[in-house]
Short mmCIF file of C-alpha atoms and ligand atoms in Angstrom, two decimals:
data_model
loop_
_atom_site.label_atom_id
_atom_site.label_comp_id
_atom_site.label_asym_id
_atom_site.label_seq_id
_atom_site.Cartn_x
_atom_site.Cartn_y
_atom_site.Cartn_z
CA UNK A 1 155.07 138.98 73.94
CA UNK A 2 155.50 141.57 76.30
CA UNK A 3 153.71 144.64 77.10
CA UNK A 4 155.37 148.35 78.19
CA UNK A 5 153.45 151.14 78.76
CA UNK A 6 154.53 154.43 77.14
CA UNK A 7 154.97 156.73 79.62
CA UNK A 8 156.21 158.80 82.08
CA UNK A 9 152.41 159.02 84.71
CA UNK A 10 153.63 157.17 87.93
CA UNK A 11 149.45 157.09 87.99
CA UNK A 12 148.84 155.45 85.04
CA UNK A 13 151.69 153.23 85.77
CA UNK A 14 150.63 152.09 89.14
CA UNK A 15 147.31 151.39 87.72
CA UNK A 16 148.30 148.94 84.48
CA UNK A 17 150.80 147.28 86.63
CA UNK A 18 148.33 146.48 89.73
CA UNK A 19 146.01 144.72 86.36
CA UNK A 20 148.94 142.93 85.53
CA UNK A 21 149.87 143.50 82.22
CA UNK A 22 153.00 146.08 82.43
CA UNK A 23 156.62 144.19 81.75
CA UNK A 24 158.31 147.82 81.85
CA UNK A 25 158.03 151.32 80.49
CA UNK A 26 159.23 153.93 77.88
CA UNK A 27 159.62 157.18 78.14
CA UNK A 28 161.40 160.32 75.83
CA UNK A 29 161.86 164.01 76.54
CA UNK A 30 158.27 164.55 75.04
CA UNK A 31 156.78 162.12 76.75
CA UNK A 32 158.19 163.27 80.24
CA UNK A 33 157.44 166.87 79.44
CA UNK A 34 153.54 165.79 78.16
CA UNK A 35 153.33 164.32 81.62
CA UNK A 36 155.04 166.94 84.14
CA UNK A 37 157.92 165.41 84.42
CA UNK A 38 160.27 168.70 85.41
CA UNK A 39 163.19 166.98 86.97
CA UNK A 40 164.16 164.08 84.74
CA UNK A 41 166.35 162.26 87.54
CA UNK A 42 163.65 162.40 90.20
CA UNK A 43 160.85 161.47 88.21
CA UNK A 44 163.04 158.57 86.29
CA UNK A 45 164.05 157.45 89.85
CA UNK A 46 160.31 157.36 90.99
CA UNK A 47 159.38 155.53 87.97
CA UNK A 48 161.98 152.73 88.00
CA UNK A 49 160.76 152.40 91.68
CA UNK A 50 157.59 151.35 90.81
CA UNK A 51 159.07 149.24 87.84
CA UNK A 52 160.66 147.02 90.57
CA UNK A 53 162.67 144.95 88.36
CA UNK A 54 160.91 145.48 85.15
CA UNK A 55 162.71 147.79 82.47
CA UNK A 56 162.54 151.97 82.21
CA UNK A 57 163.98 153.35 78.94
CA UNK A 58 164.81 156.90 79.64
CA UNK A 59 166.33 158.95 76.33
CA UNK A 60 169.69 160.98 75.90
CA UNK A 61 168.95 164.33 75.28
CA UNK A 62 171.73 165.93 73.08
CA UNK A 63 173.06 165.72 69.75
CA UNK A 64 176.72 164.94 70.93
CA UNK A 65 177.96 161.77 71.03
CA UNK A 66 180.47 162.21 74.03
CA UNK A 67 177.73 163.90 76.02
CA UNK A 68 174.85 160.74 75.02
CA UNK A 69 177.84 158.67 76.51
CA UNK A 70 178.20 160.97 79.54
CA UNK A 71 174.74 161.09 80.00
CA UNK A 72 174.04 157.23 79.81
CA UNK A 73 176.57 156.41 82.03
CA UNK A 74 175.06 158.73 84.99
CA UNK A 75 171.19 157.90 84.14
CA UNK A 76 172.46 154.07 84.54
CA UNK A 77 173.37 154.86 88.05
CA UNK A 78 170.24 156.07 89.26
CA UNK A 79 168.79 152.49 89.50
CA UNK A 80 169.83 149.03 87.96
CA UNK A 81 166.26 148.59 86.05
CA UNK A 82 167.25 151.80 83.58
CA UNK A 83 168.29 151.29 79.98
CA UNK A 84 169.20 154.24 77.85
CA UNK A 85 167.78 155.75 74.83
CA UNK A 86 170.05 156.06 72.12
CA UNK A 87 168.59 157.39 68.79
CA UNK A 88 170.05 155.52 65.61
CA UNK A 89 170.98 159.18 64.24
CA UNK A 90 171.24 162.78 65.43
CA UNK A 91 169.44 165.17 63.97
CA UNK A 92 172.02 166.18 61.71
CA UNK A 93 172.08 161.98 60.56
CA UNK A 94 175.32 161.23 62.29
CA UNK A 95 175.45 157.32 63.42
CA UNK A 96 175.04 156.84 66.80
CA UNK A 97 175.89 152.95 66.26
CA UNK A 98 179.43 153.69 68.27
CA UNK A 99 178.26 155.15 71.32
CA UNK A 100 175.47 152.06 70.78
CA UNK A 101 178.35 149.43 70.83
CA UNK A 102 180.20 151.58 73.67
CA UNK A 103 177.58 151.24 76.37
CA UNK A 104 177.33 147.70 75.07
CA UNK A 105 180.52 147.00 75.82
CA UNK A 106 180.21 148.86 79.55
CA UNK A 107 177.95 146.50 80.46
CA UNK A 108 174.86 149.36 79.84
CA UNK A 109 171.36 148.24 78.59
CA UNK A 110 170.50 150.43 75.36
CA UNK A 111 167.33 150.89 73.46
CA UNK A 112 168.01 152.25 70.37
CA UNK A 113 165.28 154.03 69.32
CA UNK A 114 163.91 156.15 65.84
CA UNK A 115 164.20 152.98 63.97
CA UNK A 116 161.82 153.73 60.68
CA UNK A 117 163.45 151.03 58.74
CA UNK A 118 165.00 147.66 58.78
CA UNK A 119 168.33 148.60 57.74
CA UNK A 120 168.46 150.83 61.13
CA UNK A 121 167.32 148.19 62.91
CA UNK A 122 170.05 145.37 61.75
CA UNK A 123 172.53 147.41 62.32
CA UNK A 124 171.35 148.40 65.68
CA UNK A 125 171.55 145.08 66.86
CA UNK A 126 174.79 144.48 65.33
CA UNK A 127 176.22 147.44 67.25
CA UNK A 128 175.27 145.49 70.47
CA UNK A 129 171.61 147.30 70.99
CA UNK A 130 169.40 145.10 73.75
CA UNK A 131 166.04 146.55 72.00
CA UNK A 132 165.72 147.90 68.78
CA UNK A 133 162.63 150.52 69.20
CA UNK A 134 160.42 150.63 65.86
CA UNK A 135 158.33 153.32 65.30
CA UNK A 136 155.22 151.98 64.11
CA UNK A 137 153.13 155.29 63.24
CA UNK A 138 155.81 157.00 61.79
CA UNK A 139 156.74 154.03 59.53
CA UNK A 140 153.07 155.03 58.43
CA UNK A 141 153.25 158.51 58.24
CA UNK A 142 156.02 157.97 55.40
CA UNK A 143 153.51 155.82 53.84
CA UNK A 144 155.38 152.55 54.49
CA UNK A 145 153.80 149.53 55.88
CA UNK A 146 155.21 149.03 59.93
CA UNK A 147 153.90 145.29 59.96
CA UNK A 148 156.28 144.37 56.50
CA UNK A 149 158.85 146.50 58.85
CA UNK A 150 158.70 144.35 61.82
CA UNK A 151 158.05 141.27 60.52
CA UNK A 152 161.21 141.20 58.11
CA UNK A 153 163.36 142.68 61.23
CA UNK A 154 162.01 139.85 63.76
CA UNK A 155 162.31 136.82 60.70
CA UNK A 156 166.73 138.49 60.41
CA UNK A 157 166.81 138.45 64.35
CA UNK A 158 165.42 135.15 64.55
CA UNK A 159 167.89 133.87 61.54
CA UNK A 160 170.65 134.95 62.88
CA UNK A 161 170.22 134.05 66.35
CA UNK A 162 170.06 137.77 67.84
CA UNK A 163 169.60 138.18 71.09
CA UNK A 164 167.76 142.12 70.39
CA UNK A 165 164.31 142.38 70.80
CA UNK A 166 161.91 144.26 68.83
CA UNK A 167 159.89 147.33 70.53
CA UNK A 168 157.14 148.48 68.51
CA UNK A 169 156.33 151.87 69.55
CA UNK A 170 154.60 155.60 68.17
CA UNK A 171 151.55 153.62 68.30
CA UNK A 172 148.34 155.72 67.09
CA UNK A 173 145.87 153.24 67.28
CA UNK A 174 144.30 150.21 68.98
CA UNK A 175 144.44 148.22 65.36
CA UNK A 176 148.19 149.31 65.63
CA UNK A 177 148.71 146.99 68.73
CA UNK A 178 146.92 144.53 67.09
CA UNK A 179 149.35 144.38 63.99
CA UNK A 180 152.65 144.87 65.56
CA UNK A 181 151.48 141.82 67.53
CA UNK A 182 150.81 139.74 64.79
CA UNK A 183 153.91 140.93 62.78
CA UNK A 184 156.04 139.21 65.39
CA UNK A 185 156.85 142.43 68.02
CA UNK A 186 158.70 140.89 71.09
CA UNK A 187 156.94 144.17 72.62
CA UNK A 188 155.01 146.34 71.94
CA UNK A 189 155.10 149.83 74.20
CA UNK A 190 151.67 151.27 74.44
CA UNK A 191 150.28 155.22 75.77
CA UNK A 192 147.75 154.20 78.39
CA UNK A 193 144.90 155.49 77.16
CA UNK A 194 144.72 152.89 74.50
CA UNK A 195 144.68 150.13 77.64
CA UNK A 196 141.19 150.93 78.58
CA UNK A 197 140.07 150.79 74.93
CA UNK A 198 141.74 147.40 74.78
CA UNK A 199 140.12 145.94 77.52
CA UNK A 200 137.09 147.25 77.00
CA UNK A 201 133.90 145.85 74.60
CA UNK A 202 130.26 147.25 74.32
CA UNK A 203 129.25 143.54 73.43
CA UNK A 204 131.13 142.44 76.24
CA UNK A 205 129.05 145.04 78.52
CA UNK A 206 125.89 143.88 77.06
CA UNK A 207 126.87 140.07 78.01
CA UNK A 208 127.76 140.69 81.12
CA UNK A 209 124.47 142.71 82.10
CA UNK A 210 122.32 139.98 80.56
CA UNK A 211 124.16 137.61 83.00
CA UNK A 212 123.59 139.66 85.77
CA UNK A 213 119.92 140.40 85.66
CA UNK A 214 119.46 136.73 85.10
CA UNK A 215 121.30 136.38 87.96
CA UNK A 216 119.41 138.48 89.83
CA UNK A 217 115.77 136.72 88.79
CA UNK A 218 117.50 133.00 89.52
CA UNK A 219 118.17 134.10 92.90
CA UNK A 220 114.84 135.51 93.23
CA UNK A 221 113.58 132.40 92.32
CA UNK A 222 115.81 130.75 94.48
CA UNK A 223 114.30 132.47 97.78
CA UNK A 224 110.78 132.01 96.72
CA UNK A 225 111.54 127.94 96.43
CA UNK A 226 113.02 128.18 99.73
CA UNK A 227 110.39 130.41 101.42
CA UNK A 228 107.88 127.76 99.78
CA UNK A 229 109.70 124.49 101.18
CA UNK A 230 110.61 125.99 104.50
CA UNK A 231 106.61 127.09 105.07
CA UNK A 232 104.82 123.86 105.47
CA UNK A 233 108.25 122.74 107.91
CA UNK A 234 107.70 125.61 109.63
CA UNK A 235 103.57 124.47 110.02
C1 E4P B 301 158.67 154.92 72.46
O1 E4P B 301 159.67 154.34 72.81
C2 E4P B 301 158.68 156.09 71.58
O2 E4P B 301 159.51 157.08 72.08
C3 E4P B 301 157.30 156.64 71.36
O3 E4P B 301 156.39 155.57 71.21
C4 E4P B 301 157.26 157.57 70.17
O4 E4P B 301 155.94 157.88 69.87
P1 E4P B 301 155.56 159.06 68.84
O5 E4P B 301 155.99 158.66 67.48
O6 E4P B 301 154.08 159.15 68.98
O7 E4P B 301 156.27 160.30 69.32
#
């Protein structure tokens, strides 16, 4: 399984991918506005920069599907590690599965994203999608389960030999990582500040101190033995 970390913070990016654990990145107009992101080419640039070759999903941001196809065609250009955004809807509930399957077909890596259901999400893949982005809290907020989601998306993909992968995203909490993970997410795109809560563990803490002072009283030991053997040596 792979891990992406939601967001547009060069910092925070820099920092989870010196630990090692960032495949790639996501990032939408709110999420580039939430972190300062005022020019979207620069900072999408900048970020796919530090991506090296790992992916950067960077989101269309009209309701028109000649200007989504516009759009994705010049975001592609600004470096090969971008792959477009391309919401299964508008707002007004229009398909986007055509300009989906256009960029497909141009050779374009999309991410569709807004997927609350399977039914988007099969289709989405159908229509030529390389992820299919799942929105894991707002599955919730509708009072639907997001692991029944994902796990009957990722048992079709599977069946039928898709190559799509499965990006769980809109996650609220740490136990939401934990689910999508075991409900079969190929990824799972997480806001940084749950990282540190993931890594972290006030038993974990506890051990570690324990080991430490023990440490610390086996080494004094240590020197007193030696101080004790080297004296009559020394006589
Ligand atoms: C990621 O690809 C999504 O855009 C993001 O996780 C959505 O999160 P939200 O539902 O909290 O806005």
């Amino acid at each position: 399984m792979q891990i992406f970390i939601d967001s547009a913070d060069a910092k925070q990016i820099e920092i989870w991918l010196a630990q090692g654990v960032v495949d790639g990145a996501t990032t939408n107009p709110s999420i580039m506005f939430k972190d300062g992101v005022t020019n979207m080419e620069e900072g999408a640039r900048e970020l796919a920069t530090l991506l090296g070759d790992r992916p950067l999903s960077v989101e269309v941001t009209s309701n028109d599907h000649l200007t989504m196809l516009e759009q994705a065609r010049t975001f592609a250009t600004w470096a090969r590690n971008i792959v477009i955004k391309i919401p299964i809807v508008n707002e007004f509930g229009d398909s986007c599965l055509g300009v989906i399957h256009k960029l497909n077909h141009e050779g374009i890596g999309v991410n569709a994203t807004a997927i609350l259901s399977f039914n988007q999400a099969i289709l989405a893949a159908k229509a030529g999608a390389t992820y299919v982005s799942i929105f894991a809290g707002r599955v919730a907020d509708e009072g639907n389960d997001p692991a029944i989601v994902i796990r009957n998306v990722r048992n079709w993909l599977d069946q039928w030999e898709s190559p799509a992968r499965i990006i769980v995203g809109s996650i609220r909490t740490v136990m939401d990582i934990q689910s999508a993970a075991l409900a079969g997410a190929h990824i799972i795109t997480i806001p940084p500040q749950f990282l540190p809560k993931m890594v972290d563990h006030r038993y974990s803490r506890e051990t570690v101190r324990q080991f430490v002072r023990d440490a610390e009283k086996t080494l004094k030991e240590m020197s007193k033995a030696k101080v004790q053997v080297a004296a009559p040596g020394a006589g």
